[in-house]
mmCIF file of C-alpha atoms in Angstrom:
data_model
loop_
_atom_site.group_PDB
_atom_site.id
_atom_site.type_symbol
_atom_site.label_atom_id
_atom_site.label_comp_id
_atom_site.label_asym_id
_atom_site.label_seq_id
_atom_site.Cartn_x
_atom_site.Cartn_y
_atom_site.Cartn_z
ATOM 1 C CA MET A 1045 2.355 281.486 -126.828
ATOM 2 C CA LYS A 1046 3.445 284.418 -128.963
ATOM 3 C CA LEU A 1047 1.025 286.694 -130.781
ATOM 4 C CA PHE A 1048 0.748 286.257 -134.524
ATOM 5 C CA ASN A 1049 -0.468 288.572 -137.237
ATOM 6 C CA CYS A 1050 -1.488 288.224 -140.839
ATOM 7 C CA THR A 1051 1.559 289.249 -142.859
ATOM 8 C CA HIS A 1052 -0.694 290.882 -145.456
ATOM 9 C CA CYS A 1053 -2.968 293.144 -143.371
ATOM 10 C CA ASP A 1054 -1.412 292.907 -139.855
ATOM 11 C CA GLN A 1055 -4.632 291.593 -138.306
ATOM 12 C CA VAL A 1056 -3.915 289.698 -135.086
ATOM 13 C CA VAL A 1057 -4.734 286.031 -135.671
ATOM 14 C CA TYR A 1058 -4.837 282.896 -133.580
ATOM 15 C CA PHE A 1059 -2.184 280.197 -133.789
ATOM 16 C CA GLU A 1060 -4.772 277.788 -135.224
ATOM 17 C CA ASN A 1061 -6.121 280.097 -137.973
ATOM 18 C CA ASP A 1062 -5.795 279.023 -141.590
ATOM 19 C CA SER A 1063 -7.432 282.161 -142.995
ATOM 20 C CA CYS A 1064 -7.540 285.844 -142.090
ATOM 21 C CA GLU A 1065 -10.974 287.137 -141.115
ATOM 22 C CA ARG A 1066 -10.017 290.642 -142.262
ATOM 23 C CA CYS A 1067 -8.413 290.245 -145.694
ATOM 24 C CA ASN A 1068 -9.518 286.645 -146.384
ATOM 25 C CA HIS A 1069 -6.059 285.484 -147.384
ATOM 26 C CA ALA A 1070 -5.136 281.908 -146.575
ATOM 27 C CA LEU A 1071 -2.783 281.579 -143.615
ATOM 28 C CA GLY A 1072 -0.205 278.980 -142.692
ATOM 29 C CA PHE A 1073 2.365 278.655 -139.928
ATOM 30 C CA ASP A 1074 5.994 278.598 -141.006
ATOM 31 C CA ALA A 1075 7.721 276.853 -138.081
ATOM 32 C CA THR A 1076 11.169 277.800 -139.390
ATOM 33 C CA GLN A 1077 10.399 281.521 -139.199
ATOM 34 C CA GLN A 1078 7.889 281.091 -136.348
ATOM 35 C CA GLN A 1079 5.520 283.279 -138.320
ATOM 36 C CA MET A 1080 1.973 283.094 -139.639
ATOM 37 C CA MET A 1081 2.255 283.607 -143.391
ATOM 38 C CA ALA A 1082 -0.440 285.134 -145.595
ATOM 39 C CA LEU A 1083 -0.616 283.094 -148.788
ATOM 40 C CA LYS A 1084 -1.971 283.179 -152.310
ATOM 41 C CA PRO A 1085 -2.345 280.245 -154.702
ATOM 42 C CA HIS A 1086 0.569 279.494 -156.996
ATOM 43 C CA GLY A 1087 -0.513 276.604 -159.186
ATOM 44 C CA LYS A 1088 -0.922 273.667 -156.811
ATOM 45 C CA GLN A 1089 1.296 275.423 -154.284
ATOM 46 C CA TRP A 1090 1.198 278.613 -152.222
ATOM 47 C CA VAL A 1091 3.375 281.697 -152.116
ATOM 48 C CA ALA A 1092 3.697 284.302 -149.367
ATOM 49 C CA VAL A 1093 2.116 287.671 -150.180
ATOM 50 C CA HIS A 1094 3.703 290.113 -147.707
ATOM 51 C CA ASP A 1095 6.065 292.868 -148.844
ATOM 52 C CA GLN A 1096 9.222 291.063 -147.720
ATOM 53 C CA ALA A 1097 8.233 287.790 -149.344
ATOM 54 C CA ASP A 1098 11.269 286.122 -150.865
ATOM 55 C CA GLY A 1099 9.375 284.054 -153.392
ATOM 56 C CA THR A 1100 9.393 280.953 -151.212
ATOM 57 C CA THR A 1101 6.688 278.552 -152.249
ATOM 58 C CA TYR A 1102 4.891 276.393 -149.724
ATOM 59 C CA LYS A 1103 2.598 273.455 -149.398
ATOM 60 C CA TYR A 1104 0.365 272.700 -146.469
ATOM 61 C CA CYS A 1105 0.952 269.712 -144.233
ATOM 62 C CA ALA A 1106 -1.117 266.812 -145.560
ATOM 63 C CA ASN A 1107 -3.322 266.921 -142.453
ATOM 64 C CA HIS A 1108 -4.582 270.343 -143.517
ATOM 65 C CA ALA A 1109 -6.996 268.473 -145.785
ATOM 66 C CA GLN A 1110 -8.771 267.239 -142.640
ATOM 67 C CA GLN A 1111 -8.598 270.693 -140.971
ATOM 68 C CA ALA A 1112 -6.220 269.185 -138.428
ATOM 69 C CA CYS A 1113 -3.125 271.289 -139.189
ATOM 70 C CA ASN A 1114 -2.221 274.705 -140.607
ATOM 71 C CA TRP A 1115 1.572 274.267 -140.696
ATOM 72 C CA LEU A 1116 3.575 274.757 -143.882
ATOM 73 C CA LEU A 1117 6.415 272.947 -145.572
ATOM 74 C CA PRO A 1118 8.633 274.079 -148.455
ATOM 75 C CA ALA A 1119 6.902 273.179 -151.685
ATOM 76 C CA ASP A 1120 9.818 270.978 -152.748
ATOM 77 C CA ALA A 1121 10.053 269.101 -149.437
ATOM 78 C CA ASN A 1122 10.006 265.338 -149.733
ATOM 79 C CA GLU A 1123 7.931 265.113 -146.570
ATOM 80 C CA SER A 1124 4.168 265.508 -146.650
ATOM 81 C CA LEU A 1125 3.733 266.019 -142.900
ATOM 82 C CA CYS A 1126 5.004 268.896 -140.749
ATOM 83 C CA GLN A 1127 7.253 268.297 -137.742
ATOM 84 C CA ALA A 1128 4.297 268.107 -135.362
ATOM 85 C CA CYS A 1129 2.181 265.748 -137.458
ATOM 86 C CA ALA A 1130 5.165 263.531 -138.281
ATOM 87 C CA LEU A 1131 5.174 262.510 -134.606
ATOM 88 C CA ASN A 1132 1.877 260.639 -135.050
ATOM 89 C CA ARG A 1133 2.043 256.855 -135.116
ATOM 90 C CA THR A 1134 -1.700 256.215 -134.895
ATOM 91 C CA ILE A 1135 -4.639 258.539 -135.448
ATOM 92 C CA PRO A 1136 -8.349 257.780 -134.862
ATOM 93 C CA LYS A 1137 -10.429 256.096 -137.544
ATOM 94 C CA LEU A 1138 -11.694 259.075 -139.514
ATOM 95 C CA SER A 1139 -14.629 257.074 -140.881
ATOM 96 C CA GLU A 1140 -16.282 257.880 -137.538
ATOM 97 C CA PRO A 1141 -17.559 261.503 -137.690
ATOM 98 C CA GLU A 1142 -17.005 262.160 -133.981
ATOM 99 C CA HIS A 1143 -13.432 260.932 -134.320
ATOM 100 C CA ILE A 1144 -12.610 263.709 -136.781
ATOM 101 C CA ALA A 1145 -13.611 266.477 -134.343
ATOM 102 C CA ARG A 1146 -11.718 264.802 -131.518
ATOM 103 C CA TRP A 1147 -8.610 264.367 -133.656
ATOM 104 C CA GLN A 1148 -8.730 268.028 -134.667
ATOM 105 C CA ASN A 1149 -8.799 269.010 -130.981
ATOM 106 C CA LEU A 1150 -5.926 266.649 -130.234
ATOM 107 C CA GLU A 1151 -3.850 268.221 -132.991
ATOM 108 C CA LYS A 1152 -4.529 271.755 -131.740
ATOM 109 C CA ALA A 1153 -3.185 270.811 -128.329
ATOM 110 C CA LYS A 1154 -0.246 268.834 -129.712
ATOM 111 C CA HIS A 1155 0.805 271.648 -132.046
ATOM 112 C CA ARG A 1156 0.831 274.070 -129.109
ATOM 113 C CA LEU A 1157 2.995 271.593 -127.222
ATOM 114 C CA VAL A 1158 5.449 271.296 -130.120
ATOM 115 C CA PHE A 1159 5.586 275.092 -130.420
ATOM 116 C CA SER A 1160 6.623 275.330 -126.752
ATOM 117 C CA LEU A 1161 9.289 272.669 -127.213
ATOM 118 C CA GLN A 1162 10.599 274.605 -130.212
ATOM 119 C CA GLN A 1163 10.687 277.787 -128.128
ATOM 120 C CA LEU A 1164 12.811 275.969 -125.552
ATOM 121 C CA GLY A 1165 15.066 274.630 -128.283
ATOM 122 C CA LEU A 1166 14.653 271.072 -127.018
ATOM 123 C CA PRO A 1167 15.377 268.142 -129.326
ATOM 124 C CA ILE A 1168 12.223 266.880 -131.069
ATOM 125 C CA VAL A 1169 13.011 263.549 -132.682
ATOM 126 C CA SER A 1170 10.342 261.219 -134.031
ATOM 127 C CA LYS A 1171 10.455 257.461 -133.654
ATOM 128 C CA THR A 1172 10.617 257.300 -137.443
ATOM 129 C CA GLU A 1173 14.043 258.929 -137.138
ATOM 130 C CA ASN A 1174 15.137 257.032 -134.040
ATOM 131 C CA GLU A 1175 12.997 254.190 -132.711
ATOM 132 C CA GLU A 1176 14.931 253.936 -129.455
ATOM 133 C CA THR A 1177 15.020 257.571 -128.322
ATOM 134 C CA GLY A 1178 12.352 259.189 -130.497
ATOM 135 C CA LEU A 1179 8.884 260.492 -129.653
ATOM 136 C CA ALA A 1180 5.563 259.281 -131.075
ATOM 137 C CA PHE A 1181 1.837 259.577 -130.397
ATOM 138 C CA ASP A 1182 -0.973 257.048 -130.522
ATOM 139 C CA PHE A 1183 -4.461 258.597 -130.480
ATOM 140 C CA LEU A 1184 -6.780 255.694 -129.756
ATOM 141 C CA ALA A 1185 -10.446 255.009 -129.075
ATOM 142 C CA ASP A 1186 -11.708 252.374 -126.676
ATOM 143 C CA GLU A 1187 -13.258 250.554 -129.637
ATOM 144 C CA GLN A 1188 -9.746 249.773 -130.870
ATOM 145 C CA LYS A 1189 -9.072 247.667 -127.772
ATOM 146 C CA PRO A 1190 -10.402 244.152 -127.068
ATOM 147 C CA GLU A 1191 -13.893 244.182 -125.590
ATOM 148 C CA GLY A 1192 -13.928 245.366 -122.006
ATOM 149 C CA GLU A 1193 -10.512 247.055 -122.171
ATOM 150 C CA LYS A 1194 -9.992 250.801 -122.075
ATOM 151 C CA VAL A 1195 -7.304 252.927 -123.675
ATOM 152 C CA LEU A 1196 -5.113 254.315 -120.915
ATOM 153 C CA THR A 1197 -3.457 257.677 -121.451
ATOM 154 C CA GLY A 1198 0.225 257.348 -120.637
ATOM 155 C CA HIS A 1199 3.848 257.195 -121.719
ATOM 156 C CA ASP A 1200 6.081 254.225 -122.505
ATOM 157 C CA ASN A 1201 9.613 254.764 -123.781
ATOM 158 C CA GLY A 1202 8.751 257.754 -125.936
ATOM 159 C CA LEU A 1203 5.345 256.509 -127.075
ATOM 160 C CA ILE A 1204 2.568 258.721 -125.726
ATOM 161 C CA THR A 1205 -0.914 257.222 -125.867
ATOM 162 C CA ILE A 1206 -3.959 259.440 -125.442
ATOM 163 C CA ASN A 1207 -7.529 258.215 -125.260
ATOM 164 C CA ILE A 1208 -9.439 260.363 -127.730
ATOM 165 C CA LYS A 1209 -12.247 260.745 -125.168
ATOM 166 C CA GLU A 1210 -9.991 263.341 -123.558
ATOM 167 C CA ALA A 1211 -10.639 265.553 -126.607
ATOM 168 C CA ASP A 1212 -14.348 265.669 -125.752
ATOM 169 C CA ASP A 1213 -15.221 268.351 -123.189
ATOM 170 C CA VAL A 1214 -18.066 266.362 -121.620
ATOM 171 C CA GLU A 1215 -16.080 263.138 -121.328
ATOM 172 C CA ARG A 1216 -13.092 264.986 -119.894
ATOM 173 C CA GLU A 1217 -15.192 266.821 -117.309
ATOM 174 C CA MET A 1218 -16.767 263.544 -116.224
ATOM 175 C CA ALA A 1219 -13.293 262.068 -115.793
ATOM 176 C CA ARG A 1220 -12.157 265.111 -113.820
ATOM 177 C CA ARG A 1221 -15.053 264.767 -111.393
ATOM 178 C CA ASN A 1222 -14.567 261.016 -111.023
ATOM 179 C CA MET A 1223 -10.869 261.534 -110.301
ATOM 180 C CA HIS A 1224 -11.584 264.402 -107.862
ATOM 181 C CA GLU A 1225 -9.247 266.673 -109.829
ATOM 182 C CA VAL A 1226 -9.370 270.473 -109.730
ATOM 183 C CA TYR A 1227 -7.909 270.795 -113.211
ATOM 184 C CA ARG A 1228 -7.938 268.600 -116.326
ATOM 185 C CA THR A 1229 -7.235 269.858 -119.840
ATOM 186 C CA LEU A 1230 -6.243 268.248 -123.106
ATOM 187 C CA LEU A 1231 -3.124 270.401 -123.389
ATOM 188 C CA GLY A 1232 -2.289 269.492 -119.799
ATOM 189 C CA HIS A 1233 -2.271 265.798 -120.753
ATOM 190 C CA PHE A 1234 0.205 266.454 -123.556
ATOM 191 C CA ARG A 1235 2.444 268.503 -121.307
ATOM 192 C CA HIS A 1236 2.392 265.920 -118.520
ATOM 193 C CA GLU A 1237 3.099 262.920 -120.733
ATOM 194 C CA VAL A 1238 5.874 264.617 -122.664
ATOM 195 C CA GLY A 1239 7.427 265.417 -119.295
ATOM 196 C CA HIS A 1240 7.966 261.674 -118.799
ATOM 197 C CA TYR A 1241 9.661 261.545 -122.195
ATOM 198 C CA TYR A 1242 12.029 264.398 -121.377
ATOM 199 C CA TRP A 1243 12.906 262.858 -118.000
ATOM 200 C CA ASP A 1244 14.374 259.996 -120.024
ATOM 201 C CA ARG A 1245 16.132 262.374 -122.393
ATOM 202 C CA LEU A 1246 17.338 265.130 -120.050
ATOM 203 C CA ILE A 1247 17.701 263.525 -116.600
ATOM 204 C CA ASP A 1248 18.330 259.782 -116.741
ATOM 205 C CA ASN A 1249 22.047 258.927 -116.920
ATOM 206 C CA THR A 1250 23.035 262.609 -116.841
ATOM 207 C CA PRO A 1251 24.794 264.812 -114.255
ATOM 208 C CA HIS A 1252 21.346 266.214 -113.352
ATOM 209 C CA LEU A 1253 20.148 262.915 -111.884
ATOM 210 C CA GLU A 1254 21.369 263.362 -108.305
ATOM 211 C CA GLU A 1255 19.926 266.854 -107.936
ATOM 212 C CA CYS A 1256 16.694 265.610 -109.469
ATOM 213 C CA ARG A 1257 16.526 262.842 -106.854
ATOM 214 C CA ARG A 1258 17.133 265.369 -104.091
ATOM 215 C CA LEU A 1259 14.224 267.515 -105.280
ATOM 216 C CA PHE A 1260 11.728 264.945 -106.555
ATOM 217 C CA GLY A 1261 12.753 261.750 -104.767
ATOM 218 C CA ASP A 1262 14.390 258.493 -105.869
ATOM 219 C CA GLU A 1263 12.714 257.229 -109.028
ATOM 220 C CA ARG A 1264 14.030 253.717 -108.342
ATOM 221 C CA ALA A 1265 11.159 253.227 -105.870
ATOM 222 C CA ASP A 1266 8.762 250.545 -107.129
ATOM 223 C CA TYR A 1267 6.230 252.379 -109.307
ATOM 224 C CA ALA A 1268 3.403 249.831 -109.076
ATOM 225 C CA GLU A 1269 3.722 249.664 -105.304
ATOM 226 C CA ALA A 1270 3.782 253.463 -105.053
ATOM 227 C CA LEU A 1271 0.646 253.711 -107.171
ATOM 228 C CA LYS A 1272 -1.146 251.118 -105.026
ATOM 229 C CA LYS A 1273 -0.167 252.962 -101.847
ATOM 230 C CA HIS A 1274 -1.416 256.244 -103.313
ATOM 231 C CA TYR A 1275 -4.866 254.875 -104.086
ATOM 232 C CA ASP A 1276 -5.108 252.811 -100.894
ATOM 233 C CA GLN A 1277 -3.874 255.400 -98.406
ATOM 234 C CA GLY A 1278 -4.399 258.737 -100.142
ATOM 235 C CA VAL A 1279 -2.062 261.707 -100.023
ATOM 236 C CA PRO A 1280 0.069 262.913 -97.092
ATOM 237 C CA PRO A 1281 -1.682 265.625 -95.015
ATOM 238 C CA ASP A 1282 1.009 268.212 -95.821
ATOM 239 C CA TRP A 1283 1.296 267.369 -99.520
ATOM 240 C CA ASN A 1284 0.513 270.930 -100.654
ATOM 241 C CA GLN A 1285 3.684 272.190 -98.967
ATOM 242 C CA HIS A 1286 5.892 270.034 -101.176
ATOM 243 C CA PHE A 1287 3.989 269.145 -104.358
ATOM 244 C CA ILE A 1288 2.132 270.982 -107.113
ATOM 245 C CA SER A 1289 -0.761 268.501 -107.084
ATOM 246 C CA ALA A 1290 -2.047 265.538 -105.128
ATOM 247 C CA TYR A 1291 -1.171 263.204 -108.007
ATOM 248 C CA ALA A 1292 2.438 264.413 -107.879
ATOM 249 C CA THR A 1293 2.800 262.639 -104.513
ATOM 250 C CA THR A 1294 2.378 259.240 -106.176
ATOM 251 C CA HIS A 1295 5.977 258.682 -107.327
ATOM 252 C CA PRO A 1296 9.019 260.840 -108.207
ATOM 253 C CA TRP A 1297 8.321 260.282 -111.910
ATOM 254 C CA GLU A 1298 4.810 261.681 -111.487
ATOM 255 C CA ASP A 1299 6.082 264.585 -109.419
ATOM 256 C CA TRP A 1300 8.500 265.445 -112.237
ATOM 257 C CA ALA A 1301 5.833 265.114 -114.954
ATOM 258 C CA GLU A 1302 3.254 267.162 -113.023
ATOM 259 C CA THR A 1303 5.795 269.894 -112.258
ATOM 260 C CA TRP A 1304 7.018 269.841 -115.869
ATOM 261 C CA ALA A 1305 3.445 270.350 -117.083
ATOM 262 C CA HIS A 1306 3.003 273.331 -114.771
ATOM 263 C CA TYR A 1307 6.330 274.723 -115.918
ATOM 264 C CA LEU A 1308 4.986 274.760 -119.482
ATOM 265 C CA HIS A 1309 1.636 276.175 -118.289
ATOM 266 C CA ILE A 1310 3.450 279.066 -116.628
ATOM 267 C CA ILE A 1311 5.986 280.035 -119.263
ATOM 268 C CA ASP A 1312 3.547 279.684 -122.155
ATOM 269 C CA THR A 1313 0.944 281.869 -120.425
ATOM 270 C CA LEU A 1314 3.589 284.396 -119.420
ATOM 271 C CA GLN A 1315 4.765 284.572 -123.027
ATOM 272 C CA THR A 1316 1.217 285.389 -124.123
ATOM 273 C CA ALA A 1317 0.960 288.049 -121.420
ATOM 274 C CA SER A 1318 4.302 289.470 -122.530
ATOM 275 C CA ALA A 1319 3.116 289.618 -126.149
ATOM 276 C CA PHE A 1320 0.071 291.602 -125.006
ATOM 277 C CA GLY A 1321 2.204 293.854 -122.777
ATOM 278 C CA ILE A 1322 -0.044 293.115 -119.803
ATOM 279 C CA HIS A 1323 0.355 295.348 -116.770
ATOM 280 C CA VAL A 1324 -1.149 294.235 -113.454
ATOM 281 C CA ASN A 1325 -1.507 296.824 -110.716
ATOM 282 C CA PRO A 1326 -4.417 296.023 -108.364
ATOM 283 C CA ARG A 1327 -5.772 299.016 -106.491
ATOM 284 C CA VAL A 1328 -5.928 297.370 -103.093
ATOM 285 C CA SER A 1329 -2.928 298.539 -101.135
ATOM 286 C CA GLU A 1330 0.184 300.582 -101.729
ATOM 287 C CA GLU A 1331 2.055 297.975 -99.703
ATOM 288 C CA ALA A 1332 1.018 295.090 -101.968
ATOM 289 C CA ASP A 1333 4.033 295.363 -104.252
ATOM 290 C CA ASN A 1334 4.064 291.611 -104.845
ATOM 291 C CA LEU A 1335 0.691 291.921 -106.593
ATOM 292 C CA SER A 1336 1.933 294.314 -109.284
ATOM 293 C CA THR A 1337 3.852 293.498 -112.414
ATOM 294 C CA THR A 1338 4.417 294.432 -116.019
ATOM 295 C CA VAL A 1339 4.924 291.281 -118.055
ATOM 296 C CA SER A 1340 7.503 292.522 -120.511
ATOM 297 C CA LYS A 1341 10.055 289.716 -120.777
ATOM 298 C CA ASP A 1342 9.808 286.558 -122.821
ATOM 299 C CA PRO A 1343 9.878 283.869 -120.099
ATOM 300 C CA TYR A 1344 11.670 281.426 -122.384
ATOM 301 C CA GLN A 1345 14.596 283.849 -122.502
ATOM 302 C CA VAL A 1346 14.766 284.602 -118.760
ATOM 303 C CA ASP A 1347 17.789 283.005 -117.063
ATOM 304 C CA ASP A 1348 16.543 283.093 -113.453
ATOM 305 C CA PHE A 1349 13.181 281.355 -113.094
ATOM 306 C CA CYS A 1350 12.443 283.371 -109.949
ATOM 307 C CA ASP A 1351 11.968 286.368 -112.258
ATOM 308 C CA ASN A 1352 9.186 284.440 -113.970
ATOM 309 C CA MET A 1353 7.592 283.541 -110.642
ATOM 310 C CA GLU A 1354 7.539 287.195 -109.592
ATOM 311 C CA GLN A 1355 5.368 287.868 -112.618
ATOM 312 C CA TRP A 1356 3.267 284.706 -112.348
ATOM 313 C CA LEU A 1357 1.682 285.434 -108.952
ATOM 314 C CA PRO A 1358 0.037 288.745 -109.915
ATOM 315 C CA LEU A 1359 -0.819 287.527 -113.418
ATOM 316 C CA SER A 1360 -2.525 284.333 -112.199
ATOM 317 C CA LEU A 1361 -4.404 286.355 -109.570
ATOM 318 C CA ALA A 1362 -5.675 288.694 -112.279
ATOM 319 C CA LEU A 1363 -6.620 285.815 -114.596
ATOM 320 C CA ASN A 1364 -8.503 284.000 -111.841
ATOM 321 C CA SER A 1365 -10.320 287.194 -110.869
ATOM 322 C CA LEU A 1366 -11.359 287.847 -114.471
ATOM 323 C CA ASN A 1367 -12.693 284.319 -114.802
ATOM 324 C CA ARG A 1368 -14.679 284.617 -111.590
ATOM 325 C CA SER A 1369 -16.240 287.806 -112.932
ATOM 326 C CA MET A 1370 -17.491 285.743 -115.872
ATOM 327 C CA GLY A 1371 -18.829 283.031 -113.579
ATOM 328 C CA LEU A 1372 -16.098 280.602 -114.607
ATOM 329 C CA SER A 1373 -13.673 278.471 -112.632
ATOM 330 C CA ASP A 1374 -10.190 279.723 -111.871
ATOM 331 C CA VAL A 1375 -7.759 279.597 -114.783
ATOM 332 C CA TYR A 1376 -5.024 278.424 -112.411
ATOM 333 C CA PRO A 1377 -6.455 276.846 -109.224
ATOM 334 C CA PHE A 1378 -3.081 276.124 -107.617
ATOM 335 C CA VAL A 1379 -0.857 277.615 -104.933
ATOM 336 C CA ILE A 1380 2.864 277.172 -105.548
ATOM 337 C CA PRO A 1381 4.891 276.642 -102.331
ATOM 338 C CA PRO A 1382 8.654 277.393 -102.156
ATOM 339 C CA ALA A 1383 9.562 273.714 -102.511
ATOM 340 C CA VAL A 1384 7.770 273.582 -105.875
ATOM 341 C CA VAL A 1385 9.360 276.851 -107.013
ATOM 342 C CA GLU A 1386 12.736 275.168 -106.479
ATOM 343 C CA LYS A 1387 11.616 272.235 -108.636
ATOM 344 C CA LEU A 1388 10.355 274.558 -111.369
ATOM 345 C CA ALA A 1389 13.635 276.478 -111.315
ATOM 346 C CA PHE A 1390 15.533 273.188 -111.705
ATOM 347 C CA ILE A 1391 13.464 272.258 -114.772
ATOM 348 C CA HIS A 1392 14.108 275.723 -116.219
ATOM 349 C CA ARG A 1393 17.885 275.303 -115.770
ATOM 350 C CA VAL A 1394 17.839 271.820 -117.290
ATOM 351 C CA CYS A 1395 15.901 273.043 -120.325
ATOM 352 C CA HIS A 1396 18.231 276.006 -120.835
ATOM 353 C CA GLN A 1397 21.261 273.723 -120.734
ATOM 354 C CA ALA A 1398 19.726 271.146 -123.048
ATOM 355 C CA GLY A 1399 18.495 273.515 -125.739
ATOM 356 C CA GLN A 1400 18.784 277.022 -127.002
ATOM 357 C CA PRO A 1401 15.612 279.095 -126.560
ATOM 358 C CA ARG A 1402 14.633 280.910 -129.729
ATOM 359 C CA SER A 1403 15.179 284.647 -129.902
ATOM 360 C CA SER A 1404 12.062 286.793 -129.594
#
């Protein structure tokens, strides 16, 4: 994630801000310029207030009224929803107060996902535009299912369903413990599930398929049988030499989606570190060169993914150490073996060929 600043007073602001704490101007994210715009009212619309403002007038995405979005559209746009919100097919029933807070959290995570996809220059097509190959989201509560049924988070031909319980920290932590997972985040769910979608778009029936099968395995293996075997027999004893997570051992599709999610974890965090100009140089040993780095490159722009990995090891070590000093769990509780680095590098190459990363 890049750093953003208020275009009126230069205060650093978060991606989710819709007002500046310093100058009190309204803020909105212009996805076309990839910039957080300081705004002032202009009738029923908004106009940018910085010195280089070109007189463009804006309106907020309609979901701003529910504090679920801070993205902008041109004032004369026919659409009422931004690119991220237009991907929604179903949102929770907002008559339930707890649903509103959960939906707001879902949108924060989804907007960060869409930002990353924009940075990669990947195609983002809604099912409204193309039912067959488009992307859509259903955010559902268990109450919307017949009695006794639960909403299962998952992907089906471009439709990503997320149980809104995942947007509740307590519910999600309970699920993490029950599933014996070391890591479970709302943003991680979005990244994993969209990985399934982009396997369909970027790998299936493309020249990348054979190399993908060599790295991840043959996806034609029966998925239901693989899932049953995983839960009946557990993971192979040497799984951590070949996979990023235990769940990745289930089936080649899950290995791809898990690795894809970690790919986005890594490059998005590295981009943030780059924006801050973070320098890591632990004072432990002059020989420990692999623990030092200056994160100065935008990882989305880097051609060789190994360059990103050289920065990730010292950065993740520093982040984990800082968290432990605060009495918190590791930010990134994973060890990446060479076999997984090769998979990550493959995903990086596929993304670079499929889209055009935005310039910094």
